[in-house]
Amino acid sequence: MSAATTTDEPIRCRKCHRVLRNASPDGLGPKCRRMVRRTARLNPPAAYKPYQLAKALELLELGGVVPLRGKRVYLTVSDDGSEVYRTAATGQCNCPAGLRATSPCYHAAAARLLATARA
């Protein structure tokens, strides 16, 4: 027997911090996931095209958005998973599309959806 014992911390929702009964790939509980999808469906940000919102929802479902500083700054994963970008909920992102600033990227859409969905 080892002297060190492990205490299992419960898995919590990344948004509302409720204890999750089942682990989820996106880190959100069922209520928070429902709120994010509802926000995307009923009140989509006007600056984003439909394909960007679809990619943003996919990114959220795959767990590719991790809060870095509360509800302001997020770490988002690229399409192929090789890069991690810093994305603000206000729409700034350091991905190539976000740096060009010709149009907002889907990383910013995902961060905005996660930040504006109410828990």
mmCIF file of C-alpha atoms in Angstrom, residues 11-96:
data_model
loop_
_atom_site.group_PDB
_atom_site.id
_atom_site.type_symbol
_atom_site.label_atom_id
_atom_site.label_comp_id
_atom_site.label_asym_id
_atom_site.label_seq_id
_atom_site.Cartn_x
_atom_site.Cartn_y
_atom_site.Cartn_z
ATOM 1 C CA ILE A 11 -15.838 16.720 -12.576
ATOM 2 C CA ARG A 12 -17.432 20.154 -12.824
ATOM 3 C CA CYS A 13 -19.049 22.153 -15.605
ATOM 4 C CA ARG A 14 -16.641 24.744 -17.046
ATOM 5 C CA LYS A 15 -19.352 27.396 -17.139
ATOM 6 C CA CYS A 16 -21.503 27.049 -13.999
ATOM 7 C CA HIS A 17 -19.165 24.772 -11.952
ATOM 8 C CA ARG A 18 -21.910 22.294 -11.081
ATOM 9 C CA VAL A 19 -20.817 18.713 -10.437
ATOM 10 C CA LEU A 20 -21.302 16.577 -13.548
ATOM 11 C CA ARG A 21 -22.633 13.040 -13.234
ATOM 12 C CA ASN A 22 -21.080 12.009 -16.549
ATOM 13 C CA ALA A 23 -17.938 13.357 -18.153
ATOM 14 C CA SER A 24 -18.536 15.334 -21.338
ATOM 15 C CA PRO A 25 -16.067 16.085 -24.134
ATOM 16 C CA ASP A 26 -16.814 19.808 -24.105
ATOM 17 C CA GLY A 27 -16.701 20.173 -20.319
ATOM 18 C CA LEU A 28 -20.201 21.625 -20.179
ATOM 19 C CA GLY A 29 -23.153 20.231 -18.331
ATOM 20 C CA PRO A 30 -26.399 19.521 -20.144
ATOM 21 C CA LYS A 31 -28.053 22.773 -19.056
ATOM 22 C CA CYS A 32 -25.109 24.953 -20.062
ATOM 23 C CA ARG A 33 -24.760 23.132 -23.401
ATOM 24 C CA ARG A 34 -28.458 23.701 -24.050
ATOM 25 C CA MET A 35 -28.076 27.414 -23.250
ATOM 26 C CA VAL A 36 -25.103 27.787 -25.613
ATOM 27 C CA ARG A 37 -27.016 26.118 -28.449
ATOM 28 C CA ARG A 38 -30.118 28.176 -27.717
ATOM 29 C CA THR A 39 -28.115 31.392 -27.771
ATOM 30 C CA ALA A 40 -26.593 30.399 -31.115
ATOM 31 C CA ARG A 41 -29.995 29.581 -32.545
ATOM 32 C CA LEU A 42 -32.125 32.449 -31.189
ATOM 33 C CA ASN A 43 -29.644 35.278 -30.819
ATOM 34 C CA PRO A 44 -26.660 34.655 -33.111
ATOM 35 C CA PRO A 45 -24.040 37.389 -33.240
ATOM 36 C CA ALA A 46 -24.765 39.475 -36.350
ATOM 37 C CA ALA A 47 -21.145 39.691 -37.504
ATOM 38 C CA TYR A 48 -20.826 35.955 -38.167
ATOM 39 C CA LYS A 49 -21.868 33.931 -41.172
ATOM 40 C CA PRO A 50 -23.882 30.693 -40.759
ATOM 41 C CA TYR A 51 -20.892 28.457 -41.564
ATOM 42 C CA GLN A 52 -18.837 30.260 -38.908
ATOM 43 C CA LEU A 53 -21.536 29.651 -36.311
ATOM 44 C CA ALA A 54 -21.663 25.966 -37.300
ATOM 45 C CA LYS A 55 -17.870 25.685 -36.877
ATOM 46 C CA ALA A 56 -18.101 27.549 -33.561
ATOM 47 C CA LEU A 57 -20.727 25.113 -32.250
ATOM 48 C CA GLU A 58 -18.609 22.183 -33.393
ATOM 49 C CA LEU A 59 -15.605 23.661 -31.604
ATOM 50 C CA LEU A 60 -17.653 24.006 -28.430
ATOM 51 C CA GLU A 61 -19.002 20.455 -28.666
ATOM 52 C CA LEU A 62 -15.507 19.036 -29.093
ATOM 53 C CA GLY A 63 -14.258 20.904 -26.019
ATOM 54 C CA GLY A 64 -11.954 23.182 -27.979
ATOM 55 C CA VAL A 65 -12.712 26.303 -25.925
ATOM 56 C CA VAL A 66 -11.173 26.581 -22.464
ATOM 57 C CA PRO A 67 -11.617 29.638 -20.228
ATOM 58 C CA LEU A 68 -8.298 31.273 -19.422
ATOM 59 C CA ARG A 69 -9.379 34.329 -17.453
ATOM 60 C CA GLY A 70 -12.935 34.080 -16.246
ATOM 61 C CA LYS A 71 -15.431 34.935 -18.955
ATOM 62 C CA ARG A 72 -13.133 37.266 -20.886
ATOM 63 C CA VAL A 73 -10.272 35.329 -22.461
ATOM 64 C CA TYR A 74 -10.396 31.786 -23.815
ATOM 65 C CA LEU A 75 -7.948 29.317 -25.314
ATOM 66 C CA THR A 76 -9.316 27.938 -28.586
ATOM 67 C CA VAL A 77 -7.982 25.089 -30.689
ATOM 68 C CA SER A 78 -7.380 25.245 -34.449
ATOM 69 C CA ASP A 79 -9.129 23.017 -37.010
ATOM 70 C CA ASP A 80 -6.414 20.389 -37.067
ATOM 71 C CA GLY A 81 -5.606 20.662 -33.352
ATOM 72 C CA SER A 82 -2.015 21.740 -33.875
ATOM 73 C CA GLU A 83 -2.367 25.346 -32.683
ATOM 74 C CA VAL A 84 -3.931 27.034 -29.666
ATOM 75 C CA TYR A 85 -5.101 30.637 -29.954
ATOM 76 C CA ARG A 86 -6.006 33.243 -27.357
ATOM 77 C CA THR A 87 -9.458 34.572 -28.045
ATOM 78 C CA ALA A 88 -11.386 37.314 -26.278
ATOM 79 C CA ALA A 89 -15.143 37.222 -25.907
ATOM 80 C CA THR A 90 -15.224 40.673 -27.501
ATOM 81 C CA GLY A 91 -14.057 39.272 -30.841
ATOM 82 C CA GLN A 92 -10.262 39.546 -30.871
ATOM 83 C CA CYS A 93 -8.265 36.429 -31.719
ATOM 84 C CA ASN A 94 -4.607 35.803 -32.522
ATOM 85 C CA CYS A 95 -5.324 33.227 -35.250
ATOM 86 C CA PRO A 96 -4.305 34.168 -38.822
#
